[in-house]
Coordinates of N, CA and C in Angstrom, one line a residue:
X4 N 132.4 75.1 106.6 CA 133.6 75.9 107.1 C 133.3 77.3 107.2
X5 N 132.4 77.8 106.0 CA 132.3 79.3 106.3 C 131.3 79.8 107.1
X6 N 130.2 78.9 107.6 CA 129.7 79.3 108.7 C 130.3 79.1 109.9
X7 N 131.3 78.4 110.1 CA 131.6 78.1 111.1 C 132.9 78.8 111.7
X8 N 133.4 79.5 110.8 CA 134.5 80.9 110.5 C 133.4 82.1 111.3
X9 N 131.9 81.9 110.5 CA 131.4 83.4 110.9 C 130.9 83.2 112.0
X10 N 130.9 82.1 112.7 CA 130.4 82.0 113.7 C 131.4 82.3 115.3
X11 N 132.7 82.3 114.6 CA 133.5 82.7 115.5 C 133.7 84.3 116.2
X12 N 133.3 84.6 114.3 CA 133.6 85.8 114.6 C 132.0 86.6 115.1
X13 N 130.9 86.1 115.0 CA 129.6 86.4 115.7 C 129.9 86.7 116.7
X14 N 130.6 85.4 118.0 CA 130.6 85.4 119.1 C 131.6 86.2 119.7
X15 N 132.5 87.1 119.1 CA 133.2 88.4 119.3 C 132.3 88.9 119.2
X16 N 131.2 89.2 118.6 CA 130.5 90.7 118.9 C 129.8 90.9 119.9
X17 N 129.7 92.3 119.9 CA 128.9 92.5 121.5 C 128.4 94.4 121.6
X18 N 127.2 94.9 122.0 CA 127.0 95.8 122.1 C 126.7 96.6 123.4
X19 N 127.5 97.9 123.5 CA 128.1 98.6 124.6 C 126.9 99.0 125.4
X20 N 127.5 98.8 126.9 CA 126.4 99.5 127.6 C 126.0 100.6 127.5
X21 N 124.4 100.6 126.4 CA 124.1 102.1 126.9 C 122.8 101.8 125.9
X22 N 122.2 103.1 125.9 CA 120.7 102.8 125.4 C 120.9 103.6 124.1
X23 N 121.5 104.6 123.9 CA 121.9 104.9 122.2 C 121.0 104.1 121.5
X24 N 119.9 104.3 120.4 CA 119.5 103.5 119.7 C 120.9 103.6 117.9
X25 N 121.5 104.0 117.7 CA 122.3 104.1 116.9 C 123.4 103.3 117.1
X26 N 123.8 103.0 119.0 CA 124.8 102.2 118.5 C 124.7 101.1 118.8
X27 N 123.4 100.7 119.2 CA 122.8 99.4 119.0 C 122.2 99.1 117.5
X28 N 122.1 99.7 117.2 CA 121.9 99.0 115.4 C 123.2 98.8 115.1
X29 N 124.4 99.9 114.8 CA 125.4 99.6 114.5 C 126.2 97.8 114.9
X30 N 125.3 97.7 116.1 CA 126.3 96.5 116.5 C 125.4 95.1 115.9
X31 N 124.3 95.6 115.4 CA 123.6 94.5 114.8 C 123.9 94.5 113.4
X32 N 124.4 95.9 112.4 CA 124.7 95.4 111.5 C 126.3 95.9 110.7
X33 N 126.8 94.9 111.9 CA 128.6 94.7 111.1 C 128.8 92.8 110.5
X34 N 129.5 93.2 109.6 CA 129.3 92.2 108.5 C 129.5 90.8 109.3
X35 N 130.4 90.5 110.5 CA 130.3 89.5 110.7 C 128.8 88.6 111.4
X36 N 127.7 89.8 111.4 CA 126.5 88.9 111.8 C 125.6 88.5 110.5
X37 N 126.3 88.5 109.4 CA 126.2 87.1 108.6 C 125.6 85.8 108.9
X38 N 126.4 85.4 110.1 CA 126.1 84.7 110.7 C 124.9 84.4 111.1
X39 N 123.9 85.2 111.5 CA 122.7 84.8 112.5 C 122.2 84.5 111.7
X40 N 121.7 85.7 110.1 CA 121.3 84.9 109.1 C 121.3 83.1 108.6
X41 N 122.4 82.6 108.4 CA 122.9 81.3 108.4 C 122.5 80.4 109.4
X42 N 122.3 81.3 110.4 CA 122.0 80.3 111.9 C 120.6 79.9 111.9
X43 N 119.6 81.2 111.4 CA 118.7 81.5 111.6 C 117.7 80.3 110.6
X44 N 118.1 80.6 109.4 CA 117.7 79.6 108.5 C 117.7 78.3 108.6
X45 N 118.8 77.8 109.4 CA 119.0 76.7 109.4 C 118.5 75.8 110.5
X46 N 118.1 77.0 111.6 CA 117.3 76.6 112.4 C 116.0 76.4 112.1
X47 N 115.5 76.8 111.1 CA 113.9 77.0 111.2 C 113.6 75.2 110.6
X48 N 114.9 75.0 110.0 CA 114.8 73.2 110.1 C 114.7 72.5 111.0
X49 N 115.0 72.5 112.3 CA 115.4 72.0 113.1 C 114.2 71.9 114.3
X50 N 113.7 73.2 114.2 CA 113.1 73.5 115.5 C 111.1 74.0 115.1
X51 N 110.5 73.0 116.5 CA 109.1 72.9 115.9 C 108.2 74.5 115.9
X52 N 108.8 75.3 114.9 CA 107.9 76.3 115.4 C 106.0 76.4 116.0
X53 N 106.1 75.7 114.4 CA 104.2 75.5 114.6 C 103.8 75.2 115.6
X54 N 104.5 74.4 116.6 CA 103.9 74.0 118.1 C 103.6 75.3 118.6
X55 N 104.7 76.1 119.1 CA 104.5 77.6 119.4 C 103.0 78.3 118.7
X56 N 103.0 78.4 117.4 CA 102.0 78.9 116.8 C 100.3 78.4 117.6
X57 N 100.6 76.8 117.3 CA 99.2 75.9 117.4 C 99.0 76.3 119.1
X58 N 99.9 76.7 119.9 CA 99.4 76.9 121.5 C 99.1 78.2 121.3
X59 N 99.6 79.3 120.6 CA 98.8 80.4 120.9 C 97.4 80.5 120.5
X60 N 97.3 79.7 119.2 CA 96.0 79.8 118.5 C 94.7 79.7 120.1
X61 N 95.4 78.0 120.2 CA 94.4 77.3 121.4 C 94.2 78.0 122.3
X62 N 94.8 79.2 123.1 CA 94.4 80.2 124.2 C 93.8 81.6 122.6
X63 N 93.6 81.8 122.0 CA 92.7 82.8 121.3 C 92.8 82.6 119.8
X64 N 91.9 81.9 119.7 CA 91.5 81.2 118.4 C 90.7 82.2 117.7
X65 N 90.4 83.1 117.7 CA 89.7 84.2 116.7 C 91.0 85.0 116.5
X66 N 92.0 84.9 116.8 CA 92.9 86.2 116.6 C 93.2 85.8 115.3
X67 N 93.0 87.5 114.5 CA 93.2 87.5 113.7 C 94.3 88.5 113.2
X68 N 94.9 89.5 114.3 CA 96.3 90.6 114.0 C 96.8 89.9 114.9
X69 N 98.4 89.6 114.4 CA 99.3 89.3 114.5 C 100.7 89.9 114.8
X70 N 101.8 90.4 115.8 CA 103.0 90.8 115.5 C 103.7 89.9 115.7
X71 N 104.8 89.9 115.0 CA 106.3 88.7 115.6 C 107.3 89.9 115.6
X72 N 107.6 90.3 117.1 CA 108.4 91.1 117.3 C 109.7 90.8 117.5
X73 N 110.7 91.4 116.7 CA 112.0 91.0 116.9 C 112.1 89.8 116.0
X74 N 111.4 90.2 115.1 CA 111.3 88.7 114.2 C 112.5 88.0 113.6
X75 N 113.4 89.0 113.1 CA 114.6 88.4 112.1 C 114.2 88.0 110.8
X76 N 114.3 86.4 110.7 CA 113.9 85.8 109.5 C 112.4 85.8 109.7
X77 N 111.2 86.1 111.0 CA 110.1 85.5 110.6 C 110.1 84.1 110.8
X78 N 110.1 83.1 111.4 CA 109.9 82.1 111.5 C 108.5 81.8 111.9
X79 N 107.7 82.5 113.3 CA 106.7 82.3 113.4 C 105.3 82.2 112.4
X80 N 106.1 83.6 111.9 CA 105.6 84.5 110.8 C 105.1 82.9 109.7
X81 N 105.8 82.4 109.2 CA 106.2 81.6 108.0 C 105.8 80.5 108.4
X82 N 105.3 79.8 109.5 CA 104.5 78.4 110.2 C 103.8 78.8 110.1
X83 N 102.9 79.7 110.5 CA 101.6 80.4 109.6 C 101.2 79.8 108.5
X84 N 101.7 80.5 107.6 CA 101.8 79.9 106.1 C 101.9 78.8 105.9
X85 N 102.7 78.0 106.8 CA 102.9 76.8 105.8 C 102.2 76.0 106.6
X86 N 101.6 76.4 107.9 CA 101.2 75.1 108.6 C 99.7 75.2 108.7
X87 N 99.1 76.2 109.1 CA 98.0 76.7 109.3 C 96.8 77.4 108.1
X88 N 97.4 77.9 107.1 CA 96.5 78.5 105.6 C 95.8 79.6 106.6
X89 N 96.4 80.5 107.2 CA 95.5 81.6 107.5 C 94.8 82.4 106.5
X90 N 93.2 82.8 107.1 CA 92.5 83.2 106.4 C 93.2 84.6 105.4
X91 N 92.6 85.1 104.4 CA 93.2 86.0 103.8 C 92.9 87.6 104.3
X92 N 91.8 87.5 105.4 CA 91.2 88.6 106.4 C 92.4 89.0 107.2
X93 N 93.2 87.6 107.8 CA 94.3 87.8 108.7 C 95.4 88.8 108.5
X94 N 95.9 89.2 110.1 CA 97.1 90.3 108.9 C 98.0 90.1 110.2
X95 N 99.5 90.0 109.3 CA 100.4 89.7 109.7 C 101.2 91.0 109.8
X96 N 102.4 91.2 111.2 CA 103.1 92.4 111.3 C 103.9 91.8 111.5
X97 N 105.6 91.9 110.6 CA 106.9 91.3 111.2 C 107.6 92.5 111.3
X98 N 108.1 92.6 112.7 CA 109.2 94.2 113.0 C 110.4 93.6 113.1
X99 N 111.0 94.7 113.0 CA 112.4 94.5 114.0 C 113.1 95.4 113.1
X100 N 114.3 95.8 113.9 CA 115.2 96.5 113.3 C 115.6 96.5 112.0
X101 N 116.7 96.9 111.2 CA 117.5 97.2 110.1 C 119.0 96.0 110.2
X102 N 118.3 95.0 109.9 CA 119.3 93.9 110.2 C 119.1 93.1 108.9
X103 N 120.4 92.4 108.5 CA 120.1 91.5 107.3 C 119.2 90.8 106.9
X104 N 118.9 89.9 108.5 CA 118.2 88.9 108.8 C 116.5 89.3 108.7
X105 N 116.5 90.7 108.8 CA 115.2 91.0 108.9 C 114.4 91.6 107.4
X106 N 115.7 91.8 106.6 CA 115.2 92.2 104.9 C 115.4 90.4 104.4
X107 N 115.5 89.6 104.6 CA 115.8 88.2 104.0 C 113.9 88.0 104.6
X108 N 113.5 88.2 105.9 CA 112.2 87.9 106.2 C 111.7 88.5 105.3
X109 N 111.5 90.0 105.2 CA 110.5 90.9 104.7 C 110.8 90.4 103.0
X110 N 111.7 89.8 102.6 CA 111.7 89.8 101.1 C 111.0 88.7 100.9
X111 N 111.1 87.4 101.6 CA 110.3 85.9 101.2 C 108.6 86.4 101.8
X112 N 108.3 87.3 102.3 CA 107.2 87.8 102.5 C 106.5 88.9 101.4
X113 N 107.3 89.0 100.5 CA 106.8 90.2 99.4 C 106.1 90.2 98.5
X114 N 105.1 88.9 98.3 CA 104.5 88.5 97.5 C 102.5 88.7 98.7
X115 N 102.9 88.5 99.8 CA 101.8 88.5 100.8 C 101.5 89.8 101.0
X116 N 100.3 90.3 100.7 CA 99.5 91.2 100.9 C 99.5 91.6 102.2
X117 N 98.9 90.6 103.0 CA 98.6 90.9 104.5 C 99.9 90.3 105.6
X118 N 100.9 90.5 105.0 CA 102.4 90.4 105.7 C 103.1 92.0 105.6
X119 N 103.1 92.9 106.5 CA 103.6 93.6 106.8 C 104.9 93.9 107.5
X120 N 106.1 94.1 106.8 CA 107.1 94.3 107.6 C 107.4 95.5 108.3
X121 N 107.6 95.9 108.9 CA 107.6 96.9 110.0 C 108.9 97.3 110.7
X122 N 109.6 98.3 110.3 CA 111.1 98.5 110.6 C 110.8 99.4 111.5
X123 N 111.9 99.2 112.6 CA 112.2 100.1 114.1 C 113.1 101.0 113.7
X124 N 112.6 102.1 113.6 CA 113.9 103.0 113.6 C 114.3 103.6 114.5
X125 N 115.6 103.7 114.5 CA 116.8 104.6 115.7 C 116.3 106.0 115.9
X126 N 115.9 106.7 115.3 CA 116.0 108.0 115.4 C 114.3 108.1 116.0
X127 N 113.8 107.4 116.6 CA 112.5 107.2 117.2 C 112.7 106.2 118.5
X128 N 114.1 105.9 119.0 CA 114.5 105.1 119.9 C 114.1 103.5 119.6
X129 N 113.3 103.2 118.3 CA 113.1 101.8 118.3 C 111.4 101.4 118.7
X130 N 110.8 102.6 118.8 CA 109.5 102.2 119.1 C 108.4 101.8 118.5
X131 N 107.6 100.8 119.0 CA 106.7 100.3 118.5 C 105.8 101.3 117.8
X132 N 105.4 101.7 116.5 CA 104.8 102.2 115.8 C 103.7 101.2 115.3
X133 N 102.3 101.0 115.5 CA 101.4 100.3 115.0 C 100.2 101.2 114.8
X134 N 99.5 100.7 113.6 CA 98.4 101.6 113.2 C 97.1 100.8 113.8
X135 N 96.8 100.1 113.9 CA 96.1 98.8 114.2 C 96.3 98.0 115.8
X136 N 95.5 97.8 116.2 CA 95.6 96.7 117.7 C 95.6 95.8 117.4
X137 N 96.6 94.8 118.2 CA 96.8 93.5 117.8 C 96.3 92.4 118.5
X138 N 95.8 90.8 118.4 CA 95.6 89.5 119.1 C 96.5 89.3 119.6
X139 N 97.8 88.8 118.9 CA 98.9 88.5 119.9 C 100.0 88.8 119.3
X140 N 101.4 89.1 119.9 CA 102.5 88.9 120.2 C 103.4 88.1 120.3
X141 N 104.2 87.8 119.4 CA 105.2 86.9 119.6 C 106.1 87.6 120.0
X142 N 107.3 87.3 121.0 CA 108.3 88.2 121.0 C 109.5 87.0 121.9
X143 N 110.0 86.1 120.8 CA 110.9 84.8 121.4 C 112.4 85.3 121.5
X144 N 113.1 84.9 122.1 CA 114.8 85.1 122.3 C 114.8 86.8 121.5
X145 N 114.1 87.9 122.1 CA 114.8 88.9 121.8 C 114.8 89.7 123.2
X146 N 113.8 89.9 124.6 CA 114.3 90.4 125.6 C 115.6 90.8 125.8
X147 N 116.0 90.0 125.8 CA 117.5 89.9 126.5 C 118.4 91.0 125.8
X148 N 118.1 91.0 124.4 CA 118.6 91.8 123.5 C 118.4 93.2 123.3
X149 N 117.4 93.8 124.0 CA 116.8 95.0 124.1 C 117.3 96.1 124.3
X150 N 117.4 97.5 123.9 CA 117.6 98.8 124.2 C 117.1 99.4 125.5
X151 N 116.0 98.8 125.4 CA 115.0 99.4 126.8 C 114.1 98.2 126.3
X152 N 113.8 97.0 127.3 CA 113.1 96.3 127.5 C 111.3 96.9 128.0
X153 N 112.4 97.8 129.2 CA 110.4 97.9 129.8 C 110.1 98.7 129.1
X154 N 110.5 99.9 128.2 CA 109.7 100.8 127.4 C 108.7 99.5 126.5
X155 N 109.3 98.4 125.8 CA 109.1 97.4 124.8 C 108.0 96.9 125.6
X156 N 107.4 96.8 126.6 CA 106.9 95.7 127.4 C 105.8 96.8 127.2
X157 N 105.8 97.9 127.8 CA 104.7 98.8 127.9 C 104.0 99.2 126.5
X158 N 105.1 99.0 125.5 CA 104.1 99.7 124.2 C 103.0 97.9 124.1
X159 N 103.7 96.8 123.8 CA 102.7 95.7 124.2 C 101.5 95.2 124.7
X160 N 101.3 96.1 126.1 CA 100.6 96.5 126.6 C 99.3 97.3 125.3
X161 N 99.9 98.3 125.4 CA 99.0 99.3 124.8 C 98.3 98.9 123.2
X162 N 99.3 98.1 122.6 CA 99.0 97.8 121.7 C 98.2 96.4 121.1
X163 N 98.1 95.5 122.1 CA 97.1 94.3 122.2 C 95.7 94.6 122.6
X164 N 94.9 94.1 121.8 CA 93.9 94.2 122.6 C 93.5 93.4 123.9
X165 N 91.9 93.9 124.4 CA 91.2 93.5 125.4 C 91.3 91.7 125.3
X166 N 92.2 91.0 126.5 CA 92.2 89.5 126.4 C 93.2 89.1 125.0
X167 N 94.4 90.1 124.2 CA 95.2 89.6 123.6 C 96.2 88.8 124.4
X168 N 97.3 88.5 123.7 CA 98.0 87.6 124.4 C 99.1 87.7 123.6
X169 N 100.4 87.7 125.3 CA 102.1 87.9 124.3 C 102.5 86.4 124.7
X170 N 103.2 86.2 123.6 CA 103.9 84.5 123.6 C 105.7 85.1 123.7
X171 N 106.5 84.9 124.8 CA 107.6 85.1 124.5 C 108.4 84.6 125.9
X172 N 109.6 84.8 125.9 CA 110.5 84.1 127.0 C 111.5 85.2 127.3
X173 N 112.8 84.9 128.0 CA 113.4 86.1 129.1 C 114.5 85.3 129.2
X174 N 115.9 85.7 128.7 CA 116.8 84.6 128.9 C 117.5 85.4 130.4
X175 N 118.1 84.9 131.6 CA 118.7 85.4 132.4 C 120.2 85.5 132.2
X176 N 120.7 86.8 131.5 CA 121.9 86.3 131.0 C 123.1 87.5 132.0
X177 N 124.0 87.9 131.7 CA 125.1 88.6 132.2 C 125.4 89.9 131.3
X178 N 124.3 90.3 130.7 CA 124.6 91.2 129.4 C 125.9 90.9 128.7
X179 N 126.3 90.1 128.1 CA 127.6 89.8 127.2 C 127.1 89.5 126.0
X180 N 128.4 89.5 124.6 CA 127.7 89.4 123.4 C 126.6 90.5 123.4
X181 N 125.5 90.1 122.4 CA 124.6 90.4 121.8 C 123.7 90.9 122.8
X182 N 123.9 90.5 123.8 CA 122.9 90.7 125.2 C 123.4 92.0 125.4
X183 N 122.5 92.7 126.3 CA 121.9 94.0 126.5 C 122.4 94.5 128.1
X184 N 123.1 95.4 128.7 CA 123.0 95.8 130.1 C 122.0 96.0 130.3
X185 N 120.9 96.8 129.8 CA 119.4 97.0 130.0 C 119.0 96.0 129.7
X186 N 119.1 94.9 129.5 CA 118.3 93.8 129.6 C 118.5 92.9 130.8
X187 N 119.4 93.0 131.5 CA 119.8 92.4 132.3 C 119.0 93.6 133.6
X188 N 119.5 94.5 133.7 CA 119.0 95.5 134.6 C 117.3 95.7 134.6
X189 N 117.1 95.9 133.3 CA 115.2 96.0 133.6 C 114.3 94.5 133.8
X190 N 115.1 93.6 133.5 CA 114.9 92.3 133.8 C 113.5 92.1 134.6
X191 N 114.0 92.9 135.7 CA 113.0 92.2 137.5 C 111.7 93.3 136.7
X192 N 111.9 94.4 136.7 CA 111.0 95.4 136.3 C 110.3 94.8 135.2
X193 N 110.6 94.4 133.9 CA 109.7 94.1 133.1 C 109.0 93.2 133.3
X194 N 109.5 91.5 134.1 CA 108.8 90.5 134.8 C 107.4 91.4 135.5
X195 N 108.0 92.2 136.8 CA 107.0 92.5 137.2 C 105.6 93.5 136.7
X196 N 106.2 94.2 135.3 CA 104.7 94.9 134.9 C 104.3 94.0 134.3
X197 N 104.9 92.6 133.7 CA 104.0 91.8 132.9 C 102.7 91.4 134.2
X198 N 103.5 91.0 135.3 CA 102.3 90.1 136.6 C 101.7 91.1 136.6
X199 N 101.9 92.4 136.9 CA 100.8 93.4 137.1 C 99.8 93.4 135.9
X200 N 100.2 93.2 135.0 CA 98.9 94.1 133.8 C 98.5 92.4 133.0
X201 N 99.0 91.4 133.1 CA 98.6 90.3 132.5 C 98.3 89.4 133.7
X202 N 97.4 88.0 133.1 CA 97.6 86.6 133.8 C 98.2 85.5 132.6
X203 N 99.1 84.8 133.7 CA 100.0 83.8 132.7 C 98.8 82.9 132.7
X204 N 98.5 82.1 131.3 CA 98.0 81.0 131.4 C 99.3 79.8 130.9
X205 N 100.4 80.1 130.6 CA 101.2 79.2 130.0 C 102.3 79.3 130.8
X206 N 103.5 78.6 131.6 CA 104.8 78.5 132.0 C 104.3 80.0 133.2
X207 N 106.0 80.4 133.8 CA 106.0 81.3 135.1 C 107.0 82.3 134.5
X208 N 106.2 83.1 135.1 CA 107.3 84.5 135.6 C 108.1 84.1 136.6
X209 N 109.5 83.8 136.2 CA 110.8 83.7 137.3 C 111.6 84.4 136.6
X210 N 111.2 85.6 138.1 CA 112.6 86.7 137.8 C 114.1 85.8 138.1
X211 N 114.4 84.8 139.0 CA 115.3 84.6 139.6 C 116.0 83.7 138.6
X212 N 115.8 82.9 137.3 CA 115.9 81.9 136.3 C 115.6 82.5 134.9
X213 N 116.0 81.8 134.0 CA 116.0 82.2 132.7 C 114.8 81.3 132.4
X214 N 113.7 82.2 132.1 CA 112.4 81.9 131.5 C 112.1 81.2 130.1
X215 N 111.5 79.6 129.6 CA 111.2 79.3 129.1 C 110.0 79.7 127.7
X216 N 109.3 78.8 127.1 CA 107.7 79.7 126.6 C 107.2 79.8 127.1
X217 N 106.4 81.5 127.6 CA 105.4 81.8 128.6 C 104.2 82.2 127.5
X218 N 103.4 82.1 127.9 CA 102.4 83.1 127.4 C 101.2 83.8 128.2
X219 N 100.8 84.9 128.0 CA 99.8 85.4 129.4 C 98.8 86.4 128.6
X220 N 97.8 86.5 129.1 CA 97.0 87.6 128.5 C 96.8 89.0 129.0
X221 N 96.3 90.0 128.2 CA 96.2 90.8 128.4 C 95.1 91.2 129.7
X222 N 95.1 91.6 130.9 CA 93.6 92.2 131.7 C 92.5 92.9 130.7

């Protein structure tokens, strides 16, 4: 009953057109997104992450730096762990904002040395801060959600290595709820620097549809 209370009130929320990184956090942390939390967990029962995991591995099997961007709980993050036994060399980066969902990841991770949580701060617009070049990229169901997508798309870029690879998807939405005006508007634009600076080897770039799992490598 009480998730299903906060789930009501989830789907009232929604964050204003504009790129403000302050009042896009604010809209990510008002009490009624409780909810995602709840959602989030309960999905990780449900749904095969490790498949995701086991196809990135099979297009770059030596990668050994990792980010799960826009992680939340970490899911990707955590099929790792339990599915895989990554070496102890390996190093893991889970980011994302200042969200419930994303201290519940970084706390079941606080015993792992080479699990790094990595918070986006507002007052730096949200940007990727990495000390290290990474193998791949996860970055699933958060596009859509974005402040500035293509800035997000370009730090990616820079921050993968030679032949890394991003694993993530592109929902085509109407910016409502939780969805982003700038996500909807940089849409065509970020599609197109991914064709320009990557090759897909997994699923398609359709700007015109809401994109499934893609994955493509770096040039």
């Amino acid at each position: 009953f009480l998730k299903n209370n906060y789930r009501i009130k989830f789907q009232r929320s929604n964050v204003s057109d504009t790129a403000d990184p302050l009042v896009h956090l604010d809209a990510w942390q008002r009490p009624e997104l409780i909810y995602q939390l709840l959602h989030l967990v309960t999905k990780e029962v449900l749904v095969h992450y490790a498949d995701t995991v086991k196809l990135a591995l099979c297009f770059n099997p030596k990668a050994r730096i990792f980010l799960e961007f826009g992680c939340a709980t970490a899911p990707f993050t955590m099929s790792f762990f339990e599915f895989f036994k990554p070496a102890r060399t390996s190093l893991f980066y889970m980011s994302d904002i200042q969200t419930l969902a994303f201290h519940y990841g970084a706390f079941r991770f606080r015993r792992c040395e080479n699990v790094m949580p990595l918070l986006l701060h507002p007052e730096n617009g949200f940007r990727l801060m990495l000390n290290k070049k990474t193998d791949v990229i996860f970055c699933l169901a958060v596009f859509e959600h974005l402040n500035s997508p293509l800035e997000t798309v370009r730090e990616f870029l820079q921050s993968l290595n030679k032949g890394g690879i991003l694993v993530f998807d592109y929902i085509k939405s109407e910016g409502g709820g939780l969805d982003t005006a700038h996500g909807v508007r940089q849409r065509g634009d970020v599609l197109k620097f991914i064709g320009e600076n990557f090759n897909v080897l997994y699923g398609r770039l359709t700007p015109e549809t809401s994109m499934g799992l893609t994955i493509v490598r770096k040039r």
